[in-house]
mmCIF file of C-alpha atoms in Angstrom:
data_model
loop_
_atom_site.group_PDB
_atom_site.id
_atom_site.type_symbol
_atom_site.label_atom_id
_atom_site.label_comp_id
_atom_site.label_asym_id
_atom_site.label_seq_id
_atom_site.Cartn_x
_atom_site.Cartn_y
_atom_site.Cartn_z
ATOM 1 C CA MET A 1 114.864 61.930 32.659
ATOM 2 C CA SER A 2 112.400 59.084 33.313
ATOM 3 C CA ALA A 3 109.615 58.428 30.835
ATOM 4 C CA GLU A 4 106.040 59.034 31.925
ATOM 5 C CA PRO A 5 103.747 55.982 31.884
ATOM 6 C CA ASP A 6 101.386 56.131 28.889
ATOM 7 C CA GLY A 7 98.362 55.240 31.003
ATOM 8 C CA VAL A 8 98.905 58.328 33.148
ATOM 9 C CA VAL A 9 99.740 60.651 30.246
ATOM 10 C CA ASN A 10 96.846 59.566 28.033
ATOM 11 C CA ALA A 11 94.134 59.364 30.697
ATOM 12 C CA ASP A 12 91.117 61.655 30.354
ATOM 13 C CA TRP A 13 91.983 63.796 33.361
ATOM 14 C CA ALA A 14 88.964 66.061 32.966
ATOM 15 C CA ALA A 15 86.698 63.020 33.315
ATOM 16 C CA LEU A 16 88.746 61.601 36.182
ATOM 17 C CA ALA A 17 88.592 64.939 38.015
ATOM 18 C CA GLU A 18 84.824 65.023 37.597
ATOM 19 C CA GLU A 19 84.535 61.514 39.017
ATOM 20 C CA VAL A 20 86.823 62.280 41.968
ATOM 21 C CA ASN A 21 84.752 65.408 42.650
ATOM 22 C CA SER A 22 81.556 63.342 42.646
ATOM 23 C CA TYR A 23 82.635 60.213 44.504
ATOM 24 C CA GLY A 24 86.000 60.899 46.143
ATOM 25 C CA CYS A 25 87.728 58.336 43.912
ATOM 26 C CA ALA A 26 88.242 57.449 40.247
ATOM 27 C CA LEU A 27 89.715 54.433 38.467
ATOM 28 C CA THR A 28 92.454 55.223 35.933
ATOM 29 C CA PRO A 29 93.244 53.391 32.701
ATOM 30 C CA GLN A 30 95.935 50.715 32.883
ATOM 31 C CA VAL A 31 99.215 52.312 33.988
ATOM 32 C CA LEU A 32 101.318 49.134 34.439
ATOM 33 C CA THR A 33 101.616 46.014 32.296
ATOM 34 C CA PRO A 34 101.255 42.575 33.920
ATOM 35 C CA ASP A 35 105.031 42.145 33.729
ATOM 36 C CA GLU A 36 105.585 45.510 35.405
ATOM 37 C CA CYS A 37 103.082 44.595 38.114
ATOM 38 C CA ALA A 38 104.951 41.338 38.747
ATOM 39 C CA SER A 39 108.303 43.145 38.861
ATOM 40 C CA ILE A 40 107.021 45.359 41.680
ATOM 41 C CA SER A 41 105.156 42.727 43.707
ATOM 42 C CA GLU A 42 108.200 40.412 43.539
ATOM 43 C CA LEU A 43 110.208 43.049 45.412
ATOM 44 C CA TYR A 44 108.200 42.397 48.563
ATOM 45 C CA ASP A 45 110.563 39.670 49.807
ATOM 46 C CA ASP A 46 113.679 41.806 49.239
ATOM 47 C CA GLU A 47 113.846 43.410 52.688
ATOM 48 C CA ALA A 48 116.749 45.658 51.714
ATOM 49 C CA ARG A 49 114.346 47.640 49.490
ATOM 50 C CA PHE A 50 112.279 48.800 52.458
ATOM 51 C CA ARG A 51 112.756 51.095 55.442
ATOM 52 C CA SER A 52 109.974 49.619 57.567
ATOM 53 C CA THR A 53 107.583 46.652 57.767
ATOM 54 C CA ILE A 54 104.201 46.995 59.477
ATOM 55 C CA ASP A 55 102.245 44.045 60.857
ATOM 56 C CA MET A 56 98.682 45.381 60.761
ATOM 57 C CA GLU A 57 97.309 43.007 63.397
ATOM 58 C CA ARG A 58 99.931 44.097 65.914
ATOM 59 C CA TYR A 59 98.812 47.730 65.606
ATOM 60 C CA ARG A 60 95.097 46.906 65.312
ATOM 61 C CA PHE A 61 95.079 48.219 61.723
ATOM 62 C CA GLY A 62 93.407 45.039 60.465
ATOM 63 C CA ARG A 63 95.331 41.939 59.408
ATOM 64 C CA GLY A 64 98.124 41.621 56.858
ATOM 65 C CA GLN A 65 101.406 43.365 56.212
ATOM 66 C CA TYR A 66 102.854 46.291 54.304
ATOM 67 C CA ARG A 67 106.287 47.749 53.703
ATOM 68 C CA TYR A 68 107.506 51.300 53.107
ATOM 69 C CA PHE A 69 110.102 51.606 50.348
ATOM 70 C CA ARG A 70 113.419 53.144 51.235
ATOM 71 C CA SER A 71 115.094 55.629 48.884
ATOM 72 C CA PRO A 72 116.163 55.228 46.124
ATOM 73 C CA PHE A 73 112.888 53.801 44.865
ATOM 74 C CA PRO A 74 112.470 51.377 41.968
ATOM 75 C CA GLU A 75 112.383 53.313 38.692
ATOM 76 C CA LEU A 76 108.734 52.471 38.013
ATOM 77 C CA VAL A 77 107.698 53.803 41.400
ATOM 78 C CA ASN A 78 109.572 57.060 40.760
ATOM 79 C CA GLU A 79 108.014 57.396 37.296
ATOM 80 C CA LEU A 80 104.484 56.841 38.545
ATOM 81 C CA ARG A 81 104.786 59.218 41.479
ATOM 82 C CA ALA A 82 106.281 61.973 39.318
ATOM 83 C CA ALA A 83 103.685 61.483 36.562
ATOM 84 C CA PHE A 84 100.628 61.506 38.818
ATOM 85 C CA TYR A 85 101.536 64.536 40.940
ATOM 86 C CA PRO A 86 101.157 67.317 38.316
ATOM 87 C CA ARG A 87 97.895 65.802 37.075
ATOM 88 C CA LEU A 88 96.426 65.625 40.560
ATOM 89 C CA LEU A 89 97.655 69.102 41.470
ATOM 90 C CA PRO A 90 94.830 71.027 39.701
ATOM 91 C CA ILE A 91 92.242 68.976 41.604
ATOM 92 C CA ALA A 92 94.036 69.650 44.898
ATOM 93 C CA ARG A 93 94.186 73.389 44.245
ATOM 94 C CA ASP A 94 90.553 73.488 43.144
ATOM 95 C CA TRP A 95 89.472 71.748 46.350
ATOM 96 C CA ALA A 96 91.464 74.186 48.485
ATOM 97 C CA ALA A 97 89.838 77.125 46.681
ATOM 98 C CA ARG A 98 86.343 75.728 47.256
ATOM 99 C CA LEU A 99 87.029 75.255 50.957
ATOM 100 C CA GLY A 100 88.841 78.569 51.397
ATOM 101 C CA GLN A 101 91.960 76.752 52.563
ATOM 102 C CA PRO A 102 95.665 77.309 51.766
ATOM 103 C CA ALA A 103 97.063 75.502 48.721
ATOM 104 C CA PRO A 104 100.761 75.122 49.628
ATOM 105 C CA TRP A 105 101.625 72.632 46.890
ATOM 106 C CA PRO A 106 104.210 73.882 44.347
ATOM 107 C CA ASP A 107 104.291 72.883 40.690
ATOM 108 C CA SER A 108 106.832 70.081 41.094
ATOM 109 C CA LEU A 109 106.838 67.041 43.351
ATOM 110 C CA ASP A 110 110.499 67.613 44.233
ATOM 111 C CA GLU A 111 109.703 71.099 45.559
ATOM 112 C CA TRP A 112 106.784 69.769 47.578
ATOM 113 C CA LEU A 113 108.841 66.969 49.107
ATOM 114 C CA ALA A 114 111.556 69.503 49.979
ATOM 115 C CA MET A 115 108.900 71.457 51.899
ATOM 116 C CA CYS A 116 107.911 68.256 53.710
ATOM 117 C CA HIS A 117 111.537 67.611 54.645
ATOM 118 C CA GLU A 118 112.011 71.162 55.930
ATOM 119 C CA ALA A 119 108.985 70.561 58.180
ATOM 120 C CA GLY A 120 110.550 67.377 59.570
ATOM 121 C CA GLN A 121 108.611 64.954 57.353
ATOM 122 C CA THR A 122 111.588 63.096 55.893
ATOM 123 C CA LYS A 123 110.503 59.441 55.760
ATOM 124 C CA PRO A 124 109.505 58.169 52.282
ATOM 125 C CA THR A 125 105.938 56.920 51.938
ATOM 126 C CA PRO A 126 105.622 54.772 48.767
ATOM 127 C CA ILE A 127 104.248 51.511 50.095
ATOM 128 C CA LEU A 128 103.894 47.904 48.982
ATOM 129 C CA LEU A 129 101.038 45.966 50.587
ATOM 130 C CA ARG A 130 100.507 42.212 50.784
ATOM 131 C CA TYR A 131 97.243 40.538 51.797
ATOM 132 C CA ARG A 132 96.687 36.803 52.200
ATOM 133 C CA GLU A 133 93.469 34.895 52.826
ATOM 134 C CA GLY A 134 91.668 36.400 55.817
ATOM 135 C CA ASP A 135 93.600 39.706 55.724
ATOM 136 C CA TRP A 136 91.918 43.116 55.683
ATOM 137 C CA ASN A 137 92.706 46.784 56.292
ATOM 138 C CA ALA A 138 90.777 48.913 58.773
ATOM 139 C CA LEU A 139 89.330 52.252 57.675
ATOM 140 C CA HIS A 140 91.963 54.962 58.097
ATOM 141 C CA ARG A 141 93.604 58.079 56.634
ATOM 142 C CA ASP A 142 97.286 58.395 55.608
ATOM 143 C CA LEU A 143 98.213 61.784 57.092
ATOM 144 C CA TYR A 144 101.744 61.326 58.587
ATOM 145 C CA GLY A 145 102.259 64.984 59.548
ATOM 146 C CA ASP A 146 101.032 68.566 59.200
ATOM 147 C CA LEU A 147 101.807 68.779 55.463
ATOM 148 C CA VAL A 148 99.308 66.673 53.516
ATOM 149 C CA PHE A 149 98.596 66.240 49.819
ATOM 150 C CA PRO A 150 94.835 65.672 49.506
ATOM 151 C CA LEU A 151 94.921 62.872 46.919
ATOM 152 C CA GLN A 152 96.754 59.576 46.601
ATOM 153 C CA VAL A 153 96.826 56.546 44.298
ATOM 154 C CA VAL A 154 96.701 52.793 44.848
ATOM 155 C CA ILE A 155 97.587 50.425 41.970
ATOM 156 C CA GLY A 156 96.431 46.812 41.771
ATOM 157 C CA LEU A 157 99.286 44.383 41.079
ATOM 158 C CA ASP A 158 97.373 41.082 40.956
ATOM 159 C CA ARG A 159 94.274 39.850 39.085
ATOM 160 C CA PRO A 160 91.026 39.979 41.050
ATOM 161 C CA GLY A 161 88.945 36.853 40.560
ATOM 162 C CA HIS A 162 92.051 34.917 39.479
ATOM 163 C CA ASP A 163 94.917 35.556 41.897
ATOM 164 C CA TYR A 164 92.591 36.409 44.784
ATOM 165 C CA SER A 165 88.957 36.955 45.726
ATOM 166 C CA GLY A 166 87.474 39.564 48.024
ATOM 167 C CA GLY A 167 89.881 42.382 48.880
ATOM 168 C CA GLU A 168 87.738 45.191 47.488
ATOM 169 C CA PHE A 169 88.920 48.765 48.098
ATOM 170 C CA LEU A 170 86.599 50.587 50.505
ATOM 171 C CA LEU A 171 85.961 54.327 50.753
ATOM 172 C CA VAL A 172 83.633 55.649 53.466
ATOM 173 C CA GLU A 173 82.578 59.301 53.483
ATOM 174 C CA GLN A 174 81.097 60.983 56.541
ATOM 175 C CA ARG A 175 78.553 63.339 55.003
ATOM 176 C CA PRO A 176 77.465 66.552 56.797
ATOM 177 C CA ARG A 177 74.398 65.914 58.957
ATOM 178 C CA ALA A 178 73.738 62.588 57.212
ATOM 179 C CA GLN A 179 74.725 58.948 57.475
ATOM 180 C CA SER A 180 78.023 57.801 55.965
ATOM 181 C CA ARG A 181 78.262 56.753 52.321
ATOM 182 C CA GLY A 182 80.405 53.817 51.184
ATOM 183 C CA THR A 183 82.018 53.179 47.800
ATOM 184 C CA VAL A 184 83.470 49.793 46.819
ATOM 185 C CA THR A 185 85.999 49.348 43.985
ATOM 186 C CA MET A 186 87.686 46.217 42.676
ATOM 187 C CA LEU A 187 91.176 47.123 41.409
ATOM 188 C CA PRO A 188 91.966 45.616 37.987
ATOM 189 C CA GLN A 189 95.581 44.577 37.572
ATOM 190 C CA GLY A 190 97.746 47.516 36.533
ATOM 191 C CA HIS A 191 95.034 50.145 37.043
ATOM 192 C CA GLY A 192 95.248 52.926 39.606
ATOM 193 C CA LEU A 193 92.583 54.318 41.879
ATOM 194 C CA VAL A 194 92.856 58.021 42.674
ATOM 195 C CA PHE A 195 91.198 58.800 45.989
ATOM 196 C CA THR A 196 91.047 61.461 48.643
ATOM 197 C CA THR A 197 93.561 61.290 51.487
ATOM 198 C CA ARG A 198 91.630 63.093 54.221
ATOM 199 C CA ASP A 199 88.437 64.828 53.053
ATOM 200 C CA ARG A 200 86.820 66.344 49.983
ATOM 201 C CA PRO A 201 84.621 69.400 49.343
ATOM 202 C CA VAL A 202 80.858 68.824 49.211
ATOM 203 C CA ARG A 203 78.107 71.365 48.738
ATOM 204 C CA SER A 204 76.294 72.433 51.880
ATOM 205 C CA ALA A 205 73.717 75.033 52.867
ATOM 206 C CA ARG A 206 76.584 77.455 53.526
ATOM 207 C CA GLY A 207 78.522 76.766 50.329
ATOM 208 C CA TRP A 208 81.212 74.093 50.620
ATOM 209 C CA SER A 209 82.085 71.821 53.536
ATOM 210 C CA ALA A 210 84.946 69.376 54.035
ATOM 211 C CA SER A 211 83.526 65.852 54.150
ATOM 212 C CA PRO A 212 85.866 63.460 56.046
ATOM 213 C CA VAL A 213 86.787 60.270 54.158
ATOM 214 C CA ARG A 214 88.515 57.072 55.303
ATOM 215 C CA HIS A 215 89.649 54.109 53.233
ATOM 216 C CA GLY A 216 90.418 50.434 53.781
ATOM 217 C CA VAL A 217 90.277 46.972 52.217
ATOM 218 C CA SER A 218 87.615 44.290 52.676
ATOM 219 C CA THR A 219 88.592 40.780 53.776
ATOM 220 C CA VAL A 220 90.551 38.773 51.214
ATOM 221 C CA ARG A 221 88.623 35.506 50.885
ATOM 222 C CA SER A 222 91.297 33.553 49.000
ATOM 223 C CA GLY A 223 94.662 33.948 47.282
ATOM 224 C CA LEU A 224 97.294 36.675 47.451
ATOM 225 C CA ARG A 225 96.727 40.392 46.812
ATOM 226 C CA HIS A 226 99.486 43.006 46.317
ATOM 227 C CA THR A 227 99.007 46.732 45.790
ATOM 228 C CA LEU A 228 101.333 49.699 45.350
ATOM 229 C CA GLY A 229 100.411 52.810 47.318
ATOM 230 C CA LEU A 230 101.566 56.261 46.208
ATOM 231 C CA VAL A 231 101.255 58.947 48.874
ATOM 232 C CA PHE A 232 102.502 62.377 47.801
ATOM 233 C CA HIS A 233 103.719 63.682 51.152
ATOM 234 C CA ASP A 234 106.498 62.195 53.251
ATOM 235 C CA ALA A 235 106.175 61.165 56.904
ATOM 236 C CA ALA A 236 107.454 62.634 60.151
#
């Protein structure tokens, strides 16, 4: 059985949950060492590791490129995905309860992915992203099908201010009957950012409402920026 990363195990998940509830995102402690970050980012040029490559400019997603891992995944990717899921699950279930929505997610990631596959969502979604100078990612949501896990994680693999500049992570929330609110986060190397996939519960005059959220990346001004994306539902 794979070991769980210490940064995930030892994180203050009560505090992280409170921050995600308040802002829609929360920065974790360091979950990968610099060497581990390099070992993942260096995989980008090994095309055999990936099932698909997306040119963002071609699809009007922004500018830059990302690749979806094919199964089997690198061990570190498996470890991170399996470690994060059970710690994000209580937040997901709490949000569903607040919104009066179904909470279909079982206790284990394997069970949840089996449900995705039964529904025709069989394509793996762990993703490695590469941004060069001038690249950016348009605001979007990673839904992929009817079965959606409401939280995901992005991990910075390079050093902001050293390996690249710009490239801040953007989160934009469409608040009920109000103007949108933006949150900007710089990803330290090896740290993860937990954020909402589609929407999050916010208090309203009638109790709780689902506030739609999109995410993206600001323009990289110089250098090279890699991130690892962990989505917890597979794609149709």
